[in-house]
PDB file of C-alpha atoms in Angstrom:
ATOM      1  CA  MET A 196     -80.822 -43.060  55.079  1.00 73.00           C
ATOM      2  CA  TYR A 197     -78.743 -42.620  52.190  1.00 81.00           C
ATOM      3  CA  PRO A 198     -80.912 -44.279  49.537  1.00 82.00           C
ATOM      4  CA  ASN A 199     -79.233 -45.133  46.461  1.00 85.00           C
ATOM      5  CA  GLN A 200     -76.002 -43.464  46.722  1.00 90.00           C
ATOM      6  CA  PHE A 201     -72.123 -43.792  47.439  1.00 92.00           C
ATOM      7  CA  VAL A 202     -71.053 -44.090  50.873  1.00 94.00           C
ATOM      8  CA  LYS A 203     -67.589 -44.509  52.734  1.00 94.00           C
ATOM      9  CA  ILE A 204     -67.784 -47.044  55.543  1.00 93.00           C
ATOM     10  CA  LYS A 205     -65.762 -48.483  57.942  1.00 95.00           C
ATOM     11  CA  VAL A 206     -65.851 -51.930  58.680  1.00 93.00           C
ATOM     12  CA  LEU A 207     -66.131 -52.868  62.353  1.00 95.00           C
ATOM     13  CA  SER A 208     -66.890 -56.394  62.017  1.00 94.00           C
ATOM     14  CA  SER A 209     -66.901 -58.806  59.246  1.00 92.00           C
ATOM     15  CA  GLN A 210     -67.007 -62.542  58.929  1.00 91.00           C
ATOM     16  CA  VAL A 211     -65.908 -64.423  55.805  1.00 87.00           C
ATOM     17  CA  ASN A 212     -67.737 -67.251  54.012  1.00 87.00           C
ATOM     18  CA  LYS A 213     -66.282 -68.713  51.338  1.00 82.00           C
ATOM     19  CA  ASN A 214     -65.913 -66.156  48.582  1.00 82.00           C
ATOM     20  CA  GLN A 215     -67.927 -63.818  50.735  1.00 85.00           C
ATOM     21  CA  GLU A 216     -66.683 -60.881  53.845  1.00 89.00           C
ATOM     22  CA  ILE A 217     -70.171 -60.486  55.266  1.00 90.00           C
ATOM     23  CA  ILE A 218     -69.915 -56.869  56.757  1.00 92.00           C
ATOM     24  CA  GLU A 219     -71.749 -57.347  60.024  1.00 94.00           C
ATOM     25  CA  ASP A 220     -71.771 -54.186  61.279  1.00 94.00           C
ATOM     26  CA  MET A 221     -70.043 -50.565  60.424  1.00 94.00           C
ATOM     27  CA  ALA A 222     -69.819 -47.013  60.781  1.00 94.00           C
ATOM     28  CA  VAL A 223     -70.866 -44.616  58.124  1.00 94.00           C
ATOM     29  CA  ILE A 224     -67.798 -41.885  57.368  1.00 95.00           C
ATOM     30  CA  LYS A 225     -69.459 -39.873  54.738  1.00 95.00           C
ATOM     31  CA  SER A 226     -71.787 -39.278  51.482  1.00 94.00           C
ATOM     32  CA  VAL A 227     -69.265 -39.682  48.465  1.00 94.00           C
ATOM     33  CA  PRO A 228     -70.654 -38.277  45.191  1.00 93.00           C
ATOM     34  CA  ASP A 229     -71.186 -40.708  42.290  1.00 90.00           C
ATOM     35  CA  GLU A 230     -68.412 -38.358  40.224  1.00 90.00           C
ATOM     36  CA  LEU A 231     -65.761 -39.146  43.514  1.00 90.00           C
ATOM     37  CA  ALA A 232     -67.041 -42.521  44.416  1.00 90.00           C
ATOM     38  CA  THR A 233     -64.491 -44.609  41.835  1.00 88.00           C
ATOM     39  CA  LYS A 234     -61.374 -42.352  42.833  1.00 87.00           C
ATOM     40  CA  GLU A 235     -62.238 -42.796  46.679  1.00 90.00           C
ATOM     41  CA  LEU A 236     -62.918 -46.636  46.474  1.00 87.00           C
ATOM     42  CA  LEU A 237     -60.079 -47.194  44.972  1.00 82.00           C
ATOM     43  CA  ASN A 238     -58.230 -44.952  47.560  1.00 85.00           C
ATOM     44  CA  SER A 239     -59.410 -47.203  50.217  1.00 86.00           C
ATOM     45  CA  LYS A 240     -57.343 -48.968  52.092  1.00 83.00           C
ATOM     46  CA  GLY A 241     -57.943 -51.590  54.718  1.00 83.00           C
ATOM     47  CA  ASP A 242     -60.917 -52.106  56.748  1.00 89.00           C
ATOM     48  CA  GLU A 243     -62.293 -48.281  54.884  1.00 91.00           C
ATOM     49  CA  LEU A 244     -64.511 -48.375  51.659  1.00 91.00           C
ATOM     50  CA  VAL A 245     -66.570 -47.036  49.399  1.00 92.00           C
ATOM     51  CA  TYR A 246     -69.869 -49.275  48.996  1.00 90.00           C
ATOM     52  CA  PRO A 247     -73.091 -48.466  47.049  1.00 90.00           C
ATOM     53  CA  THR A 248     -76.031 -48.555  48.936  1.00 88.00           C
ATOM     54  CA  ALA A 249     -78.456 -49.822  46.414  1.00 84.00           C
ATOM     55  CA  HIS A 250     -77.721 -53.422  47.585  1.00 80.00           C
ATOM     56  CA  GLU A 251     -79.414 -54.104  51.104  1.00 81.00           C
ATOM     57  CA  ASN A 252     -76.859 -56.274  52.474  1.00 87.00           C
ATOM     58  CA  ILE A 253     -72.908 -55.702  52.618  1.00 89.00           C
ATOM     59  CA  VAL A 254     -71.313 -58.380  51.161  1.00 88.00           C
ATOM     60  CA  LEU A 255     -67.630 -58.007  49.392  1.00 87.00           C
ATOM     61  CA  GLU A 256     -66.684 -61.062  46.694  1.00 81.00           C
ATOM     62  CA  ILE A 257     -62.790 -61.997  47.523  1.00 79.00           C
ATOM     63  CA  ARG A 258     -61.844 -63.294  44.319  1.00 66.00           C
ATOM     64  CA  GLN A 259     -58.629 -65.636  44.828  1.00 54.00           C
ATOM     65  CA  ASP A 260     -59.145 -67.643  41.718  1.00 47.00           C
ATOM     66  CA  VAL A 261     -56.544 -67.931  38.602  1.00 43.00           C
ATOM     67  CA  GLY A 262     -57.294 -68.385  34.830  1.00 45.00           C
ATOM     68  CA  LEU A 263     -57.685 -67.203  31.196  1.00 45.00           C
ATOM     69  CA  ARG A 264     -60.556 -66.534  29.901  1.00 49.00           C
ATOM     70  CA  ARG A 265     -59.391 -65.572  26.023  1.00 50.00           C
ATOM     71  CA  ASP A 266     -57.880 -67.104  23.303  1.00 50.00           C
ATOM     72  CA  MET A 267     -54.075 -67.376  24.195  1.00 49.00           C
ATOM     73  CA  LYS A 268     -53.416 -67.995  20.154  1.00 53.00           C
ATOM     74  CA  SER A 269     -53.792 -64.061  19.762  1.00 63.00           C
ATOM     75  CA  MET A 270     -51.740 -63.173  22.475  1.00 69.00           C
ATOM     76  CA  LYS A 271     -48.477 -61.527  21.578  1.00 82.00           C
ATOM     77  CA  ILE A 272     -46.073 -61.594  24.287  1.00 82.00           C
ATOM     78  CA  LYS A 273     -42.660 -59.175  23.889  1.00 85.00           C
ATOM     79  CA  TYR A 274     -39.600 -59.877  26.437  1.00 82.00           C
ATOM     80  CA  LYS A 275     -37.600 -56.474  27.307  1.00 86.00           C
ATOM     81  CA  HIS A 276     -35.721 -55.701  30.305  1.00 83.00           C
ATOM     82  CA  GLY A 277     -36.377 -59.195  31.820  1.00 83.00           C
ATOM     83  CA  LEU A 278     -39.929 -58.902  31.787  1.00 83.00           C
ATOM     84  CA  LEU A 279     -42.774 -60.235  29.964  1.00 85.00           C
ATOM     85  CA  LEU A 280     -44.690 -57.444  28.207  1.00 87.00           C
ATOM     86  CA  VAL A 281     -48.487 -57.552  26.191  1.00 86.00           C
ATOM     87  CA  ASP A 282     -50.495 -55.286  25.104  1.00 87.00           C
ATOM     88  CA  ILE A 283     -54.286 -55.525  25.556  1.00 85.00           C
ATOM     89  CA  THR A 284     -57.328 -53.460  24.520  1.00 85.00           C
ATOM     90  CA  LEU A 285     -60.079 -52.777  27.205  1.00 83.00           C
ATOM     91  CA  THR A 286     -63.785 -52.233  25.802  1.00 81.00           C
ATOM     92  CA  LEU A 287     -66.682 -50.530  27.317  1.00 79.00           C
ATOM     93  CA  ASN A 288     -70.073 -49.860  25.630  1.00 81.00           C
ATOM     94  CA  GLY A 289     -68.257 -49.524  22.532  1.00 84.00           C
ATOM     95  CA  ARG A 290     -65.419 -47.129  23.651  1.00 85.00           C
ATOM     96  CA  LYS A 291     -61.856 -49.063  23.680  1.00 86.00           C
ATOM     97  CA  LYS A 292     -58.189 -48.352  25.447  1.00 88.00           C
ATOM     98  CA  LEU A 293     -54.930 -49.655  24.279  1.00 89.00           C
ATOM     99  CA  ILE A 294     -52.769 -50.140  27.171  1.00 88.00           C
ATOM    100  CA  LYS A 295     -49.522 -51.171  25.723  1.00 89.00           C
ATOM    101  CA  ASN A 296     -46.262 -53.037  27.649  1.00 88.00           C
ATOM    102  CA  MET A 297     -48.147 -54.534  30.693  1.00 86.00           C
ATOM    103  CA  VAL A 298     -46.025 -56.869  32.526  1.00 85.00           C
ATOM    104  CA  LEU A 299     -47.530 -59.955  32.936  1.00 82.00           C
ATOM    105  CA  ASP A 300     -47.099 -61.668  36.030  1.00 79.00           C
ATOM    106  CA  ASN A 301     -47.614 -65.552  35.799  1.00 71.00           C
ATOM    107  CA  GLU A 302     -47.697 -65.753  39.319  1.00 71.00           C
ATOM    108  CA  ALA A 303     -50.713 -63.077  40.114  1.00 72.00           C
ATOM    109  CA  ALA A 304     -53.737 -64.209  40.176  1.00 67.00           C
ATOM    110  CA  LYS A 305     -55.787 -60.874  38.702  1.00 71.00           C
ATOM    111  CA  THR A 306     -54.533 -58.283  37.268  1.00 75.00           C
ATOM    112  CA  LEU A 307     -55.431 -54.895  38.562  1.00 76.00           C
ATOM    113  CA  ILE A 308     -55.960 -51.717  36.522  1.00 81.00           C
ATOM    114  CA  SER A 309     -55.175 -48.324  37.573  1.00 79.00           C
ATOM    115  CA  GLN A 310     -58.702 -46.317  37.502  1.00 80.00           C
ATOM    116  CA  ASP A 311     -56.375 -43.238  35.945  1.00 81.00           C
ATOM    117  CA  ALA A 312     -55.419 -45.510  32.988  1.00 83.00           C
ATOM    118  CA  VAL A 313     -59.090 -46.184  32.038  1.00 84.00           C
ATOM    119  CA  GLU A 314     -61.154 -42.844  32.998  1.00 83.00           C
ATOM    120  CA  ASP A 315     -60.970 -41.748  29.964  1.00 85.00           C
ATOM    121  CA  ILE A 316     -63.157 -43.833  28.082  1.00 85.00           C
ATOM    122  CA  GLY A 317     -65.927 -44.015  30.933  1.00 82.00           C
ATOM    123  CA  ILE A 318     -65.075 -46.454  33.189  1.00 83.00           C
ATOM    124  CA  GLN A 319     -65.844 -45.883  36.646  1.00 85.00           C
ATOM    125  CA  VAL A 320     -67.288 -47.573  39.628  1.00 87.00           C
ATOM    126  CA  ASP A 321     -71.691 -47.182  39.151  1.00 86.00           C
ATOM    127  CA  LEU A 322     -74.133 -48.018  41.509  1.00 86.00           C
ATOM    128  CA  GLU A 323     -74.806 -51.978  39.997  1.00 85.00           C
ATOM    129  CA  ASP A 324     -71.022 -53.029  40.348  1.00 86.00           C
ATOM    130  CA  THR A 325     -69.703 -55.674  42.893  1.00 85.00           C
ATOM    131  CA  ILE A 326     -67.285 -54.300  44.954  1.00 86.00           C
ATOM    132  CA  VAL A 327     -63.995 -56.593  45.079  1.00 85.00           C
ATOM    133  CA  THR A 328     -61.576 -57.318  47.984  1.00 82.00           C
ATOM    134  CA  TYR A 329     -58.115 -58.491  46.668  1.00 80.00           C
ATOM    135  CA  PHE A 330     -55.258 -59.958  49.276  1.00 76.00           C
ATOM    136  CA  GLY A 331     -51.794 -59.577  48.212  1.00 71.00           C
ATOM    137  CA  ILE A 332     -48.230 -59.086  49.132  1.00 68.00           C
ATOM    138  CA  GLY A 333     -49.317 -55.186  49.969  1.00 72.00           C
ATOM    139  CA  GLY A 334     -52.354 -56.324  52.030  1.00 76.00           C
ATOM    140  CA  LYS A 335     -56.115 -55.858  51.598  1.00 79.00           C
ATOM    141  CA  GLU A 336     -57.260 -53.883  48.437  1.00 80.00           C
ATOM    142  CA  HIS A 337     -60.529 -52.812  47.565  1.00 81.00           C
ATOM    143  CA  ALA A 338     -61.577 -52.787  43.830  1.00 84.00           C
ATOM    144  CA  TYR A 339     -65.179 -53.170  41.391  1.00 83.00           C
ATOM    145  CA  ARG A 340     -65.609 -55.063  38.988  1.00 81.00           C
ATOM    146  CA  LYS A 341     -67.933 -54.920  36.203  1.00 75.00           C
TER     147      LYS A 341
END
């Protein structure tokens, strides 16, 4: 019905099993063009999300883990206005983006980076990406992971 494209869906029923939310029933709201899929996904709230039909089943990874994956010796932490700040460099397919003065939140499990901050280097959702659900103080957020 919607081969190899993105669709916006409303989850009608699902179950959580360990670190996965398995969608059992859903309703298709609309087809989403590839060039709009990233913004549409990141603007989705609650039980509505964008999902690539390249995957046979709709399974969302639930992220609650905490950890650092890089050599911490090279991280320079600044203290300004009561906040811990760091500069980060993101790289995708040889294109780099420096984001200065990101707040370092030592109690956050993950950091979500605004799509607006990285779209100039071509970071956007594609059909093979994993769709991830995050739960936090603000509620349920959907994102994608490369």
